[in-house]
Amino acid sequence: MRLRDIPITAWVGILGILLALICAIFAPWIAPYGETQVLGDVWAPADANYFFGLDNLGRDILSRLIYGARTTLFVALGATLISFSLGIILSFTAAVSRGLIDLIFSRFNDLMMSIPTLIFALVVLAVLPQNLIVLILVMAILDSTRVYRLGRAVALDVAVMEFVEAAKLRGEGKVWIIFREILPNTLSPLLAEFGLRFAFAILFLSTLSFLGLGIQPPAADWGGMVKDNKDGIIFGVSAALVPGAAIAALAVCVNLVVDSLLKRTSSLKGGRGDA
């Protein structure tokens, strides 16, 4: 795809994602104040020194918003990468192997999907130690069930095509067939699904943090910032609206990019389609 063929909405999404990435990477140099630095009165209004004002503990909201981009993106991206790797490997293995392996993997996946995701995550996180590794792994395992469902569906469509059958007749192994035949021909829908899963991971992490089982204080996190400042809404303080708007804006930007990928392909031509 040429740059001039990219729609305006996709460019808006790309610029929004780049802005969040810049904040995440260069947070210590961009943020005007420290992540946990107390500067003044509780919920002080915005002025020349504090662009969005101060939060419930007197910390600069803009600075915590910038630092929160690092935490939010790191956890959401890490969980999405792990969930996608796990879901794609298992689903493609099931689609190529068929038989008992496909039956076991698919029925276990159905069992996991039958459990409400949020309730399951809250129970598990309440029992296990609360740290970033555990949080990322729990999010990844729960989200991999959705990836498995899509991966198996697209892999089954490709697995019955002639070039895959020819590879089997040549004696190629399952790993070759998965990574050299099926994966390149399912790349477009998988990339679109990756974007959707990333957006859902951001929202899911924010939900867990709002409920107190996500990123733990004093680390900055957009969902946690909403939780910390939600009481201010009663008094007309907008401190909780700023991180809430950041969550919504990032999710919309990701979906704009994903939407352009979905419009680009209406089939399973994937990486072998026209560029």
Tab-separated table of C-alpha atoms in Angstrom:
chain	number	residue	atom	x	y	z
A	1	MET	CA	0.000	0.000	0.000
A	2	ARG	CA	1.323	3.433	-0.979
A	3	LEU	CA	1.290	6.300	1.531
A	4	ARG	CA	-1.124	8.336	-0.588
A	5	ASP	CA	-3.593	5.440	-0.520
A	6	ILE	CA	-3.836	5.533	3.278
A	7	PRO	CA	-7.135	7.239	4.272
A	8	ILE	CA	-7.222	10.344	6.455
A	9	THR	CA	-8.867	8.441	9.315
A	10	ALA	CA	-5.986	5.964	9.361
A	11	TRP	CA	-3.479	8.841	9.493
A	12	VAL	CA	-5.340	10.285	12.485
A	13	GLY	CA	-5.101	6.913	14.209
A	14	ILE	CA	-1.410	6.536	13.361
A	15	LEU	CA	-0.591	10.020	14.688
A	16	GLY	CA	-2.504	9.321	17.909
A	17	ILE	CA	-0.652	6.048	18.455
A	18	LEU	CA	2.705	7.713	17.698
A	19	LEU	CA	1.941	10.450	20.233
A	20	ALA	CA	1.230	7.830	22.906
A	21	LEU	CA	4.424	5.957	22.001
A	22	ILE	CA	6.511	9.131	22.216
A	23	CYS	CA	5.073	9.857	25.659
A	24	ALA	CA	5.778	6.286	26.756
A	25	ILE	CA	9.375	6.209	25.507
A	26	PHE	CA	10.463	9.703	26.510
A	27	ALA	CA	8.309	10.173	29.638
A	28	PRO	CA	11.171	11.200	31.989
A	29	TRP	CA	12.241	13.953	29.570
A	30	ILE	CA	8.777	15.126	28.472
A	31	ALA	CA	6.903	15.161	31.804
A	32	PRO	CA	7.271	18.527	33.561
A	33	TYR	CA	7.255	16.894	37.020
A	34	GLY	CA	7.956	13.534	38.631
A	35	GLU	CA	5.532	10.628	38.511
A	36	THR	CA	4.841	10.670	42.263
A	37	GLN	CA	5.913	14.236	43.100
A	38	VAL	CA	3.443	16.101	45.344
A	39	LEU	CA	3.269	19.732	44.258
A	40	GLY	CA	0.349	21.463	45.923
A	41	ASP	CA	-3.235	21.347	47.119
A	42	VAL	CA	-5.588	18.480	46.384
A	43	TRP	CA	-7.451	18.909	43.070
A	44	ALA	CA	-5.938	22.320	42.434
A	45	PRO	CA	-7.348	23.796	39.192
A	46	ALA	CA	-5.376	24.097	35.984
A	47	ASP	CA	-3.090	27.113	35.612
A	48	ALA	CA	0.118	28.145	33.895
A	49	ASN	CA	2.174	25.678	35.956
A	50	TYR	CA	-0.202	22.708	35.877
A	51	PHE	CA	-1.871	22.288	32.495
A	52	PHE	CA	-4.547	19.827	33.723
A	53	GLY	CA	-4.361	20.748	37.400
A	54	LEU	CA	-3.466	18.482	40.327
A	55	ASP	CA	-4.965	15.145	41.362
A	56	ASN	CA	-6.352	13.795	44.625
A	57	LEU	CA	-2.900	13.837	46.257
A	58	GLY	CA	-1.630	17.077	44.741
A	59	ARG	CA	0.349	15.465	41.893
A	60	ASP	CA	0.513	16.938	38.389
A	61	ILE	CA	-2.090	15.218	36.212
A	62	LEU	CA	-0.245	15.907	32.948
A	63	SER	CA	2.960	14.340	34.259
A	64	ARG	CA	1.150	11.255	35.530
A	65	LEU	CA	-0.732	11.022	32.237
A	66	ILE	CA	2.578	10.908	30.353
A	67	TYR	CA	4.087	8.350	32.721
A	68	GLY	CA	0.835	6.406	32.625
A	69	ALA	CA	1.179	6.026	28.849
A	70	ARG	CA	4.375	4.038	29.443
A	71	THR	CA	2.752	1.641	31.915
A	72	THR	CA	-0.501	1.263	29.985
A	73	LEU	CA	1.140	0.635	26.612
A	74	PHE	CA	3.817	-1.693	28.017
A	75	VAL	CA	1.347	-3.959	29.817
A	76	ALA	CA	-1.251	-3.920	27.032
A	77	LEU	CA	1.308	-4.564	24.279
A	78	GLY	CA	3.074	-7.285	26.278
A	79	ALA	CA	-0.202	-9.072	26.979
A	80	THR	CA	-1.284	-8.778	23.336
A	81	LEU	CA	2.000	-10.147	21.978
A	82	ILE	CA	1.921	-13.144	24.326
A	83	SER	CA	-1.766	-13.855	23.740
A	84	PHE	CA	-1.331	-13.627	19.980
A	85	SER	CA	1.722	-15.882	19.954
A	86	LEU	CA	0.013	-18.477	22.128
A	87	GLY	CA	-3.324	-18.324	20.323
A	88	ILE	CA	-1.874	-18.464	16.805
A	89	ILE	CA	0.541	-21.325	17.522
A	90	LEU	CA	-2.146	-23.455	19.187
A	91	SER	CA	-4.850	-22.660	16.617
A	92	PHE	CA	-2.621	-23.298	13.601
A	93	THR	CA	-1.370	-26.531	15.175
A	94	ALA	CA	-4.960	-27.639	15.703
A	95	ALA	CA	-5.955	-26.704	12.145
A	96	VAL	CA	-3.030	-28.609	10.598
A	97	SER	CA	-3.168	-31.642	12.913
A	98	ARG	CA	-6.972	-32.032	13.084
A	99	GLY	CA	-8.224	-35.161	14.826
A	100	LEU	CA	-7.702	-35.563	18.570
A	101	ILE	CA	-5.366	-32.583	18.960
A	102	ASP	CA	-7.891	-30.249	17.333
A	103	LEU	CA	-10.680	-31.686	19.484
A	104	ILE	CA	-8.768	-31.265	22.776
A	105	PHE	CA	-7.535	-27.749	22.014
A	106	SER	CA	-10.911	-26.548	20.759
A	107	ARG	CA	-12.954	-27.976	23.622
A	108	PHE	CA	-10.550	-26.530	26.212
A	109	ASN	CA	-10.747	-23.176	24.447
A	110	ASP	CA	-14.566	-23.347	24.532
A	111	LEU	CA	-14.385	-24.094	28.256
A	112	MET	CA	-12.189	-21.064	28.905
A	113	MET	CA	-14.411	-18.788	26.825
A	114	SER	CA	-17.500	-19.916	28.735
A	115	ILE	CA	-16.113	-18.289	31.895
A	116	PRO	CA	-16.755	-14.500	32.131
A	117	THR	CA	-13.382	-12.917	31.451
A	118	LEU	CA	-13.559	-10.092	33.970
A	119	ILE	CA	-14.798	-12.295	36.827
A	120	PHE	CA	-12.141	-14.916	36.086
A	121	ALA	CA	-9.397	-12.255	36.022
A	122	LEU	CA	-10.569	-10.700	39.285
A	123	VAL	CA	-10.579	-14.086	41.047
A	124	VAL	CA	-7.142	-15.074	39.748
A	125	LEU	CA	-5.520	-11.695	40.431
A	126	ALA	CA	-6.987	-11.610	43.930
A	127	VAL	CA	-5.258	-14.921	44.706
A	128	LEU	CA	-1.918	-14.509	42.915
A	129	PRO	CA	0.799	-11.966	43.805
A	130	GLN	CA	0.044	-8.564	42.339
A	131	ASN	CA	2.917	-7.643	40.010
A	132	LEU	CA	3.305	-6.768	36.344
A	133	ILE	CA	4.413	-10.245	35.229
A	134	VAL	CA	1.366	-11.935	36.748
A	135	LEU	CA	-0.945	-9.232	35.398
A	136	ILE	CA	0.433	-9.556	31.849
A	137	LEU	CA	0.259	-13.370	31.897
A	138	VAL	CA	-3.324	-13.436	33.200
A	139	MET	CA	-4.449	-10.933	30.565
A	140	ALA	CA	-2.583	-12.834	27.837
A	141	ILE	CA	-3.987	-16.260	28.707
A	142	LEU	CA	-7.549	-14.974	28.868
A	143	ASP	CA	-7.236	-13.073	25.593
A	144	SER	CA	-5.540	-15.959	23.758
A	145	THR	CA	-8.875	-17.811	23.677
A	146	ARG	CA	-10.306	-15.155	21.334
A	147	VAL	CA	-7.178	-15.259	19.186
A	148	TYR	CA	-7.408	-19.058	19.005
A	149	ARG	CA	-10.964	-18.923	17.706
A	150	LEU	CA	-10.100	-16.570	14.845
A	151	GLY	CA	-6.774	-18.256	14.099
A	152	ARG	CA	-8.346	-21.687	13.764
A	153	ALA	CA	-11.109	-20.338	11.505
A	154	VAL	CA	-8.763	-18.662	9.026
A	155	ALA	CA	-6.219	-21.504	9.193
A	156	LEU	CA	-8.856	-24.119	8.354
A	157	ASP	CA	-9.820	-22.154	5.230
A	158	VAL	CA	-6.208	-22.060	4.039
A	159	ALA	CA	-5.279	-25.589	5.166
A	160	VAL	CA	-7.564	-27.173	2.556
A	161	MET	CA	-6.092	-25.252	-0.381
A	162	GLU	CA	-4.042	-26.970	-3.051
A	163	PHE	CA	-0.664	-25.458	-2.217
A	164	VAL	CA	-0.966	-26.733	1.381
A	165	GLU	CA	-1.885	-30.205	0.148
A	166	ALA	CA	1.090	-30.064	-2.209
A	167	ALA	CA	3.371	-29.193	0.709
A	168	LYS	CA	2.048	-32.169	2.643
A	169	LEU	CA	2.686	-34.450	-0.330
A	170	ARG	CA	6.249	-33.169	-0.563
A	171	GLY	CA	6.708	-34.338	3.015
A	172	GLU	CA	6.959	-30.909	4.634
A	173	GLY	CA	6.551	-30.872	8.416
A	174	LYS	CA	3.865	-29.087	10.392
A	175	VAL	CA	6.177	-26.224	11.364
A	176	TRP	CA	6.993	-25.558	7.689
A	177	ILE	CA	3.327	-25.635	6.694
A	178	ILE	CA	2.320	-23.311	9.538
A	179	PHE	CA	5.008	-20.652	9.046
A	180	ARG	CA	5.620	-20.883	5.284
A	181	GLU	CA	2.197	-21.706	3.871
A	182	ILE	CA	-0.622	-20.791	6.277
A	183	LEU	CA	0.740	-17.760	8.156
A	184	PRO	CA	1.672	-15.629	5.083
A	185	ASN	CA	-1.795	-16.221	3.607
A	186	THR	CA	-3.665	-15.198	6.752
A	187	LEU	CA	-1.558	-12.162	7.646
A	188	SER	CA	-4.067	-9.394	6.847
A	189	PRO	CA	-6.954	-10.609	9.063
A	190	LEU	CA	-4.468	-11.503	11.792
A	191	LEU	CA	-2.927	-8.020	11.753
A	192	ALA	CA	-6.386	-6.483	11.993
A	193	GLU	CA	-7.232	-8.795	14.882
A	194	PHE	CA	-3.958	-7.872	16.599
A	195	GLY	CA	-5.004	-4.226	16.566
A	196	LEU	CA	-8.408	-5.062	17.999
A	197	ARG	CA	-6.906	-7.250	20.719
A	198	PHE	CA	-4.491	-4.425	21.606
A	199	ALA	CA	-7.369	-1.967	21.952
A	200	PHE	CA	-9.303	-4.442	24.105
A	201	ALA	CA	-6.182	-5.013	26.239
A	202	ILE	CA	-5.966	-1.278	26.951
A	203	LEU	CA	-9.612	-1.175	28.001
A	204	PHE	CA	-9.321	-4.396	30.016
A	205	LEU	CA	-6.221	-3.158	31.856
A	206	SER	CA	-7.948	0.128	32.634
A	207	THR	CA	-10.948	-1.782	33.993
A	208	LEU	CA	-8.749	-3.935	36.246
A	209	SER	CA	-6.873	-0.874	37.503
A	210	PHE	CA	-10.135	0.933	38.195
A	211	LEU	CA	-11.247	-2.071	40.281
A	212	GLY	CA	-7.948	-2.066	42.194
A	213	LEU	CA	-6.391	-5.253	40.741
A	214	GLY	CA	-4.421	-3.799	37.830
A	215	ILE	CA	-1.418	-1.500	38.094
A	216	GLN	CA	-0.767	-0.829	41.763
A	217	PRO	CA	-0.095	2.658	43.186
A	218	PRO	CA	1.944	4.787	43.272
A	219	ALA	CA	2.726	3.826	39.651
A	220	ALA	CA	0.802	5.966	37.162
A	221	ASP	CA	-1.817	4.188	35.070
A	222	TRP	CA	-4.721	5.706	33.187
A	223	GLY	CA	-7.327	3.377	34.672
A	224	GLY	CA	-5.898	3.882	38.147
A	225	MET	CA	-5.946	7.660	37.660
A	226	VAL	CA	-9.661	7.493	36.916
A	227	LYS	CA	-10.178	5.445	40.078
A	228	ASP	CA	-8.116	7.823	42.231
A	229	ASN	CA	-9.984	10.920	41.075
A	230	LYS	CA	-13.515	9.619	40.577
A	231	ASP	CA	-14.736	11.217	43.808
A	232	GLY	CA	-13.827	14.629	42.437
A	233	ILE	CA	-16.621	14.405	39.866
A	234	ILE	CA	-19.112	14.913	42.707
A	235	PHE	CA	-17.506	18.299	43.421
A	236	GLY	CA	-17.234	19.305	39.763
A	237	VAL	CA	-13.521	18.434	39.482
A	238	SER	CA	-12.568	17.079	36.061
A	239	ALA	CA	-9.391	15.254	37.154
A	240	ALA	CA	-10.899	11.834	36.366
A	241	LEU	CA	-12.063	12.908	32.908
A	242	VAL	CA	-8.554	13.546	31.552
A	243	PRO	CA	-7.222	9.954	31.836
A	244	GLY	CA	-10.644	8.669	30.807
A	245	ALA	CA	-10.426	10.753	27.633
A	246	ALA	CA	-6.893	9.446	27.016
A	247	ILE	CA	-8.111	5.832	27.230
A	248	ALA	CA	-10.975	6.540	24.838
A	249	ALA	CA	-8.772	8.473	22.392
A	250	LEU	CA	-6.123	5.745	22.208
A	251	ALA	CA	-8.749	3.027	21.723
A	252	VAL	CA	-10.355	5.060	18.917
A	253	CYS	CA	-6.980	5.645	17.229
A	254	VAL	CA	-6.172	1.926	17.266
A	255	ASN	CA	-9.602	1.117	15.849
A	256	LEU	CA	-9.179	3.680	13.049
A	257	VAL	CA	-5.972	1.951	11.949
A	258	VAL	CA	-7.570	-1.490	12.256
A	259	ASP	CA	-10.575	-0.321	10.221
A	260	SER	CA	-8.288	0.715	7.364
A	261	LEU	CA	-6.652	-2.738	7.431
A	262	LEU	CA	-10.033	-4.431	7.309
A	263	LYS	CA	-11.131	-2.318	4.348
A	264	ARG	CA	-7.898	-3.091	2.524
A	265	THR	CA	-8.677	-6.780	2.367
A	266	SER	CA	-11.954	-8.615	2.051
A	267	SER	CA	-10.401	-12.043	1.589
A	268	LEU	CA	-7.692	-14.238	3.091
A	269	LYS	CA	-4.974	-13.294	0.596
A	270	GLY	CA	-2.859	-11.980	3.461
A	271	GLY	CA	0.790	-11.261	2.846
A	272	ARG	CA	0.639	-12.660	-0.697
A	273	GLY	CA	-1.977	-10.153	-1.869
A	274	ASP	CA	-1.207	-7.008	-3.800
A	275	ALA	CA	0.807	-4.490	-1.826
